[in-house]
């Protein structure tokens, strides 16, 4: 009796110690979440995994989708690394998709208002983030595979699994009455073992995803009880639906827990049990049928967790950059107007102002003066305005518009196409899109620089005039001064960036200025970098002759 008392005391003590350690770990985790608030991540980003939900195209924006060319032009992956504040891997995948898909203005407002609720109650936010962090293991990227992958078909040999399972049960029960029946279990067990480990390879493909689904169901159930979440998500019936398969997901995903506290001790016994009665195989294929029947609800669960995590991420961005960002205003005119706009990726970026009313923009200036950076700045802020309702500016006004670009073009060696042909193909896509009856922003850098000057200017003028129709706004940078005279008659405003040479030093102020570029410093810059005097003299002579 005394022994049992000692064992009971030891058991209670171990339980209390375990609970104490768990609470201490939770407090430490809360502190880390609090310290990481309003800060960019320092971890490495695996974009192959992060993009997988976007690549599946299961949740495309109602209004517009940012294509790969524009994403490349805007350094989207670099932009994502400074904006991503999500806590879970599914949230990270969802947020990536969110930033590349533009929904309606009304949906944007609702999402932004929901995001703001996480700025108010810090303790609730930390509790929600703590739950979401349970899906922050690298394996949690696999959860999305249950949505995007084609499910496996039930094999024909499954009937033999049922027969073998029946024989195991029959021999086990019958053996107590006729011990010789226990001998049947030996060949049956060996056969089951072969089937079990043969199926294990197929199961392992889904094992992580199934385990993460089990966690996601519990996390979703917990955070659905918070008032701001239940108020935003009107229909939570999908949670009840997916909870019906939670028992199966827990059993199938148990093996993934073998590294957790105390779980390893029961693993060996459970493995023998699964082999003896083919539990894993039968559950697995039964589960795959459930996945097909519940796929819509599982996807809704993924989106539910992802949207909450994304809303918290946006709240974190607002908290960090509150002094640098504004809420955009969307008007109905062909107008783009902003003040103190900045590029979010550039530290100490020089802010600029612009006002275009019923006009487009032709931007000139030398290399490194800031032309390409400026048009990227406008495009990035236009994207952020329409996806997370913030701009890195003091004020930002524009129509709710679609965004297209042609900035970074490269030869396509795999298809044996030249730089110029790649430009032609890309600009043809822009021309096709220009005919849609919605406002659009076209951002172009050095149009047709892959061909000769005479034809470049002629084709460039014609194309830019064509794009600048109806409610479209065109922003184009160029070195071709000749375009300035042609396009001022086609509703283009002229702006430029300039540099100066002072004390043998090249200086850029990166400030946008109205009107055409009047200074030409290219040859002076050659002299500044000690090009041979003969080259400088001849170049100046030729320039004066052409002028």
Coordinates of N, CA and C in Angstrom, one line a residue, residues 259-426:
X259 N 8.6 12.3 -31.7 CA 9.6 13.0 -31.1 C 9.1 14.0 -30.0
X260 N 7.8 14.0 -29.8 CA 7.2 14.9 -28.8 C 7.4 14.2 -27.4
X261 N 7.1 15.0 -26.3 CA 7.2 14.5 -25.0 C 6.3 13.2 -24.8
X262 N 6.9 12.2 -24.2 CA 6.2 11.0 -23.8 C 5.6 10.2 -25.0
X263 N 5.5 10.7 -26.2 CA 4.8 10.0 -27.2 C 5.6 8.9 -27.8
X264 N 6.9 9.0 -27.7 CA 7.8 7.9 -28.3 C 7.6 6.6 -27.5
X265 N 7.3 6.7 -26.2 CA 7.2 5.4 -25.5 C 6.0 4.5 -25.9
X266 N 5.0 5.1 -26.5 CA 3.9 4.3 -26.9 C 4.0 3.9 -28.4
X267 N 5.0 4.5 -29.1 CA 5.0 4.3 -30.5 C 5.2 2.8 -30.9
X268 N 6.2 2.1 -30.2 CA 6.5 0.7 -30.6 C 5.2 -0.2 -30.5
X269 N 4.6 0.0 -29.4 CA 3.3 -0.8 -29.2 C 2.3 -0.5 -30.2
X270 N 2.1 0.7 -30.5 CA 1.1 1.2 -31.5 C 1.5 0.7 -32.9
X271 N 2.8 0.7 -33.2 CA 3.2 0.2 -34.5 C 2.9 -1.3 -34.7
X272 N 3.1 -2.1 -33.6 CA 2.8 -3.5 -33.7 C 1.3 -3.7 -33.9
X273 N 0.5 -2.9 -33.2 CA -1.0 -3.0 -33.3 C -1.4 -2.7 -34.7
X274 N -0.8 -1.6 -35.3 CA -1.2 -1.2 -36.7 C -0.9 -2.3 -37.7
X275 N 0.3 -3.0 -37.5 CA 0.7 -4.0 -38.4 C -0.2 -5.2 -38.3
X276 N -0.5 -5.6 -37.1 CA -1.3 -6.8 -36.8 C -2.7 -6.7 -37.5
X277 N -3.3 -5.6 -37.3 CA -4.7 -5.4 -37.8 C -4.8 -4.5 -39.1
X278 N -3.7 -4.2 -39.7 CA -3.7 -3.3 -40.9 C -4.4 -2.0 -40.6
X279 N -4.3 -1.5 -39.4 CA -5.1 -0.3 -39.0 C -4.7 0.9 -39.8
X280 N -3.4 1.1 -40.0 CA -2.9 2.3 -40.8 C -3.3 2.3 -42.2
X281 N -3.3 1.1 -42.9 CA -3.7 1.1 -44.3 C -5.2 1.3 -44.4
X282 N -6.0 0.7 -43.6 CA -7.4 0.9 -43.7 C -7.8 2.3 -43.3
X283 N -7.2 2.9 -42.3 CA -7.5 4.3 -42.0 C -7.1 5.2 -43.1
X284 N -5.9 4.9 -43.6 CA -5.3 5.8 -44.6 C -6.2 5.9 -45.8
X285 N -6.7 4.8 -46.4 CA -7.5 4.9 -47.6 C -8.9 5.4 -47.3
X286 N -9.4 5.1 -46.1 CA -10.7 5.6 -45.6 C -10.5 7.1 -45.5
X287 N -9.4 7.6 -45.0 CA -9.1 9.0 -44.8 C -9.0 9.7 -46.2
X288 N -8.4 9.1 -47.2 CA -8.4 9.7 -48.5 C -9.8 9.9 -49.1
X289 N -10.7 9.0 -48.8 CA -12.1 9.2 -49.3 C -12.7 10.4 -48.5
X290 N -12.3 10.6 -47.2 CA -12.8 11.7 -46.5 C -12.3 13.0 -47.0
X291 N -11.0 13.0 -47.4 CA -10.4 14.2 -48.0 C -11.1 14.6 -49.2
X292 N -11.5 13.7 -50.1 CA -12.2 14.1 -51.3 C -13.6 14.7 -50.9
X293 N -14.3 14.1 -49.9 CA -15.6 14.5 -49.6 C -15.5 15.9 -48.8
X294 N -14.4 16.1 -48.1 CA -14.3 17.3 -47.2 C -13.3 18.3 -47.8
X295 N -12.9 18.1 -49.1 CA -11.9 19.0 -49.6 C -12.2 20.5 -49.6
X296 N -13.5 20.8 -49.9 CA -13.9 22.2 -49.8 C -13.8 22.8 -48.4
X297 N -14.2 22.0 -47.4 CA -14.1 22.4 -46.0 C -12.7 22.5 -45.6
X298 N -11.8 21.6 -46.0 CA -10.4 21.7 -45.7 C -9.7 22.9 -46.3
X299 N -10.1 23.2 -47.5 CA -9.6 24.4 -48.2 C -10.1 25.7 -47.4
X300 N -11.4 25.7 -47.0 CA -11.9 26.8 -46.2 C -11.2 27.0 -44.9
X301 N -10.8 25.8 -44.3 CA -10.0 25.9 -43.0 C -8.7 26.5 -43.3
X302 N -8.0 26.1 -44.4 CA -6.7 26.7 -44.8 C -6.9 28.2 -45.0
X303 N -7.9 28.6 -45.7 CA -8.1 30.0 -46.0 C -8.5 30.8 -44.7
X304 N -9.2 30.2 -43.8 CA -9.6 30.8 -42.6 C -8.4 31.1 -41.7
X305 N -7.5 30.1 -41.6 CA -6.2 30.4 -40.8 C -5.3 31.4 -41.5
X306 N -5.3 31.2 -42.9 CA -4.4 32.1 -43.6 C -4.8 33.6 -43.6
X307 N -6.1 33.8 -43.7 CA -6.6 35.2 -43.7 C -6.4 35.8 -42.3
X308 N -6.6 35.1 -41.2 CA -6.4 35.6 -39.9 C -4.9 35.9 -39.7
X309 N -4.0 35.0 -40.1 CA -2.6 35.2 -40.0 C -2.1 36.4 -40.8
X310 N -2.7 36.6 -42.0 CA -2.4 37.7 -42.9 C -2.8 39.0 -42.3
X311 N -4.0 39.0 -41.7 CA -4.5 40.2 -41.1 C -3.7 40.7 -40.0
X312 N -3.2 39.7 -39.2 CA -2.2 40.0 -38.1 C -0.9 40.6 -38.7
X313 N -0.5 40.0 -39.8 CA 0.8 40.5 -40.4 C 0.6 41.9 -40.9
X314 N -0.5 42.3 -41.5 CA -0.7 43.6 -41.9 C -0.8 44.6 -40.7
X315 N -1.4 44.1 -39.6 CA -1.4 45.0 -38.4 C 0.0 45.2 -37.9
X316 N 0.8 44.2 -38.0 CA 2.2 44.4 -37.6 C 3.0 45.4 -38.5
X317 N 2.7 45.3 -39.8 CA 3.3 46.3 -40.7 C 2.8 47.7 -40.4
X318 N 1.5 47.9 -40.1 CA 1.0 49.2 -39.8 C 1.7 49.7 -38.5
X319 N 1.9 48.8 -37.5 CA 2.5 49.2 -36.2 C 3.9 49.6 -36.4
X320 N 4.7 48.9 -37.3 CA 6.1 49.3 -37.5 C 6.2 50.6 -38.3
X321 N 5.4 50.7 -39.4 CA 5.6 51.8 -40.3 C 4.6 52.9 -40.2
X322 N 4.0 53.0 -39.0 CA 2.9 54.0 -38.8 C 3.2 55.4 -39.2
X323 N 4.5 55.7 -39.0 CA 4.9 57.1 -39.3 C 5.3 57.3 -40.8
X324 N 5.3 56.2 -41.6 CA 5.7 56.2 -43.0 C 4.5 55.9 -44.0
X325 N 3.4 55.4 -43.5 CA 2.4 54.9 -44.3 C 1.1 55.7 -44.2
X326 N 0.3 55.6 -45.2 CA -1.0 56.2 -45.2 C -2.1 55.3 -45.8
X327 N -3.3 55.6 -45.6 CA -4.4 54.8 -46.2 C -4.7 55.5 -47.5
X328 N -4.8 54.7 -48.6 CA -5.0 55.3 -49.9 C -6.5 55.8 -50.1
X329 N -6.6 56.7 -51.0 CA -8.0 57.1 -51.4 C -8.1 56.7 -52.9
X330 N -9.3 56.0 -53.2 CA -9.5 55.6 -54.6 C -10.6 56.4 -55.2
X331 N -10.2 57.2 -56.2 CA -11.2 58.0 -56.9 C -11.7 57.4 -58.2
X332 N -12.5 58.2 -58.9 CA -13.1 57.7 -60.2 C -12.5 58.4 -61.4
X333 N -11.7 59.4 -61.1 CA -11.1 60.1 -62.3 C -9.8 59.4 -62.7
X334 N -9.3 59.8 -63.9 CA -8.0 59.4 -64.4 C -7.0 60.4 -63.7
X335 N -6.7 60.0 -62.5 CA -5.8 60.8 -61.7 C -5.0 60.0 -60.8
X336 N -3.7 60.3 -60.7 CA -2.8 59.7 -59.7 C -2.1 60.9 -59.0
X337 N -2.2 60.9 -57.7 CA -1.6 62.0 -57.0 C -1.1 61.5 -55.7
X338 N 0.1 61.8 -55.3 CA 0.7 61.4 -54.0 C 1.8 62.4 -53.6
X339 N 2.0 62.3 -52.3 CA 3.1 63.2 -51.7 C 4.0 62.3 -50.8
X340 N 5.3 62.7 -50.8 CA 6.2 62.0 -49.9 C 6.2 60.4 -50.1
X341 N 6.1 60.0 -51.4 CA 6.1 58.6 -51.7 C 7.5 58.0 -51.6
X342 N 7.6 56.8 -51.0 CA 8.9 56.2 -50.9 C 8.9 54.7 -51.3
X343 N 10.1 54.2 -51.6 CA 10.2 52.8 -52.0 C 10.5 52.0 -50.7
X344 N 9.6 51.0 -50.3 CA 9.8 50.4 -49.0 C 11.1 49.5 -48.9
X345 N 11.7 49.2 -50.0 CA 12.9 48.4 -49.9 C 14.2 49.2 -49.8
X346 N 14.1 50.5 -49.9 CA 15.3 51.4 -49.9 C 15.3 52.2 -48.6
X347 N 16.4 51.9 -47.9 CA 16.6 52.6 -46.7 C 16.9 54.1 -46.9
X348 N 16.3 55.0 -46.2 CA 16.5 56.4 -46.3 C 16.1 56.9 -47.8
X349 N 15.1 56.3 -48.3 CA 14.7 56.6 -49.6 C 14.2 58.1 -49.7
X350 N 14.7 58.8 -50.8 CA 14.3 60.2 -51.0 C 12.8 60.2 -51.4
X351 N 11.9 60.9 -50.6 CA 10.5 61.0 -51.0 C 10.2 61.9 -52.2
X352 N 9.2 61.6 -52.9 CA 8.8 62.5 -54.0 C 7.3 62.7 -54.1
X353 N 6.9 63.8 -54.8 CA 5.5 64.1 -55.0 C 5.2 64.1 -56.5
X354 N 3.9 63.9 -56.8 CA 3.5 63.9 -58.2 C 2.0 64.1 -58.3
X355 N 1.6 64.8 -59.3 CA 0.1 65.0 -59.6 C -0.1 64.9 -61.1
X356 N -0.9 63.9 -61.5 CA -1.2 63.7 -62.9 C -2.8 63.7 -62.9
X357 N -3.3 64.6 -63.7 CA -4.8 64.7 -63.9 C -5.1 64.6 -65.4
X358 N -5.7 63.5 -65.8 CA -6.1 63.2 -67.2 C -4.8 63.2 -68.0
X359 N -3.7 62.8 -67.4 CA -2.4 62.8 -68.1 C -1.7 61.5 -67.8
X360 N -0.7 61.2 -68.7 CA 0.3 60.1 -68.3 C 1.6 60.8 -68.1
X361 N 2.7 60.0 -67.9 CA 4.0 60.5 -67.5 C 5.1 60.0 -68.4
X362 N 5.9 60.9 -68.9 CA 7.2 60.5 -69.6 C 8.3 61.0 -68.7
X363 N 9.2 60.1 -68.3 CA 10.2 60.4 -67.4 C 11.6 60.2 -68.0
X364 N 12.4 61.3 -68.0 CA 13.8 61.2 -68.6 C 14.8 61.4 -67.5
X365 N 16.1 61.1 -67.8 CA 17.2 61.3 -66.9 C 18.3 60.3 -67.2
X366 N 19.4 60.5 -66.7 CA 20.6 59.6 -66.9 C 20.5 58.4 -66.1
X367 N 21.4 57.4 -66.4 CA 21.4 56.2 -65.6 C 21.8 56.5 -64.2
X368 N 21.2 55.8 -63.2 CA 21.4 55.9 -61.8 C 20.8 57.2 -61.2
X369 N 20.1 57.9 -62.0 CA 19.4 59.2 -61.5 C 18.2 58.8 -60.7
X370 N 17.5 57.7 -61.0 CA 16.4 57.3 -60.2 C 15.1 57.0 -61.0
X371 N 15.2 57.0 -62.3 CA 14.0 56.8 -63.1 C 13.3 55.5 -62.8
X372 N 14.1 54.4 -63.0 CA 13.5 53.0 -62.8 C 13.0 52.8 -61.4
X373 N 13.8 53.3 -60.4 CA 13.4 53.2 -59.0 C 12.0 53.9 -58.8
X374 N 11.9 55.1 -59.4 CA 10.7 55.9 -59.2 C 9.4 55.2 -59.7
X375 N 9.5 54.6 -60.9 CA 8.3 54.0 -61.5 C 8.0 52.7 -60.7
X376 N 9.0 52.0 -60.2 CA 8.8 50.9 -59.4 C 8.1 51.3 -58.1
X377 N 8.6 52.4 -57.5 CA 8.0 52.9 -56.3 C 6.5 53.1 -56.4
X378 N 6.1 53.8 -57.6 CA 4.7 54.0 -57.8 C 3.9 52.7 -58.0
X379 N 4.5 51.8 -58.7 CA 3.8 50.5 -59.0 C 3.7 49.7 -57.7
X380 N 4.7 49.6 -56.9 CA 4.7 48.9 -55.6 C 3.6 49.5 -54.7
X381 N 3.6 50.8 -54.6 CA 2.6 51.4 -53.7 C 1.2 51.3 -54.2
X382 N 1.1 51.2 -55.5 CA -0.3 50.9 -56.1 C -0.7 49.5 -55.8
X383 N 0.2 48.6 -55.8 CA -0.1 47.2 -55.5 C -0.5 47.1 -54.0
X384 N 0.3 47.7 -53.1 CA 0.0 47.6 -51.7 C -1.3 48.3 -51.3
X385 N -1.6 49.4 -52.0 CA -2.8 50.1 -51.8 C -4.0 49.2 -52.0
X386 N -3.9 48.4 -53.0 CA -5.1 47.6 -53.4 C -5.1 46.2 -52.8
X387 N -4.0 45.8 -52.0 CA -4.0 44.5 -51.4 C -4.1 44.6 -49.9
X388 N -3.4 45.5 -49.3 CA -3.4 45.6 -47.8 C -3.8 47.0 -47.3
X389 N -4.2 47.9 -48.3 CA -4.8 49.2 -47.9 C -3.8 50.1 -47.2
X390 N -2.5 50.1 -47.6 CA -1.6 51.0 -47.1 C -0.6 51.4 -48.2
X391 N -0.1 52.6 -48.1 CA 1.0 53.1 -49.1 C 2.1 53.7 -48.3
X392 N 3.3 53.6 -48.8 CA 4.4 54.2 -48.2 C 4.5 55.7 -48.7
X393 N 3.7 56.5 -48.2 CA 3.5 57.9 -48.6 C 2.8 58.7 -47.5
X394 N 2.8 60.0 -47.7 CA 2.0 60.8 -46.8 C 0.6 60.9 -47.3
X395 N 0.4 60.8 -48.6 CA -0.9 60.8 -49.2 C -0.9 60.1 -50.6
X396 N -1.9 59.4 -50.9 CA -2.0 58.6 -52.2 C -3.4 58.6 -52.7
X397 N -3.6 59.0 -53.9 CA -4.9 59.0 -54.6 C -4.7 58.4 -56.0
X398 N -5.5 57.5 -56.3 CA -5.5 56.8 -57.7 C -6.8 56.1 -57.9
X399 N -7.1 55.8 -59.1 CA -8.3 54.9 -59.3 C -8.0 53.5 -58.8
X400 N -9.0 52.7 -58.6 CA -8.8 51.3 -58.4 C -8.5 50.6 -59.7
X401 N -7.3 50.2 -59.9 CA -6.8 49.9 -61.3 C -6.0 48.6 -61.3
X402 N -5.9 48.1 -62.5 CA -5.1 46.9 -62.8 C -3.7 47.4 -63.1
X403 N -2.7 46.5 -62.8 CA -1.3 46.9 -62.8 C -0.5 46.0 -63.8
X404 N 0.1 46.6 -64.8 CA 0.9 45.8 -65.7 C 2.3 46.5 -65.9
X405 N 3.3 45.8 -66.2 CA 4.7 46.4 -66.4 C 5.5 45.7 -67.4
X406 N 6.5 46.4 -67.8 CA 7.5 45.9 -68.7 C 8.8 46.6 -68.4
X407 N 9.5 46.1 -67.4 CA 10.8 46.7 -66.9 C 12.0 45.8 -67.1
X408 N 11.9 44.6 -66.6 CA 13.1 43.7 -66.7 C 12.8 42.7 -67.8
X409 N 13.4 42.8 -68.9 CA 13.2 41.9 -70.0 C 14.6 41.2 -70.2
X410 N 14.6 39.9 -70.5 CA 15.8 39.2 -70.8 C 15.6 38.3 -71.9
X411 N 16.8 37.9 -72.6 CA 16.7 36.9 -73.7 C 16.2 35.6 -73.1
X412 N 15.4 34.9 -73.9 CA 14.9 33.6 -73.5 C 15.6 32.6 -74.3
X413 N 16.7 32.1 -73.7 CA 17.6 31.1 -74.4 C 16.9 29.8 -74.7
X414 N 16.0 29.4 -73.8 CA 15.3 28.1 -73.9 C 14.4 28.1 -75.1
X415 N 13.9 29.3 -75.5 CA 13.0 29.4 -76.6 C 13.7 30.1 -77.8
X416 N 15.0 30.4 -77.6 CA 15.8 31.0 -78.7 C 15.2 32.3 -79.2
X417 N 14.8 33.1 -78.2 CA 14.3 34.5 -78.6 C 15.2 35.5 -78.1
X418 N 15.4 36.6 -78.9 CA 16.3 37.7 -78.6 C 15.6 38.6 -77.6
X419 N 16.5 39.5 -77.1 CA 16.0 40.6 -76.2 C 14.8 41.4 -76.8
X420 N 15.0 41.8 -78.1 CA 14.0 42.6 -78.8 C 12.7 41.8 -78.9
X421 N 12.8 40.6 -79.3 CA 11.6 39.8 -79.5 C 10.9 39.6 -78.2
X422 N 11.6 39.4 -77.1 CA 11.0 39.3 -75.8 C 10.2 40.6 -75.4
X423 N 10.8 41.7 -75.8 CA 10.2 43.0 -75.5 C 8.9 43.1 -76.4
X424 N 9.0 42.7 -77.6 CA 7.8 42.7 -78.5 C 6.7 41.9 -77.9
X425 N 7.0 40.6 -77.5 CA 6.0 39.7 -76.9 C 5.3 40.3 -75.6
X426 N 6.2 40.9 -74.8 CA 5.7 41.5 -73.5 C 4.8 42.7 -73.8

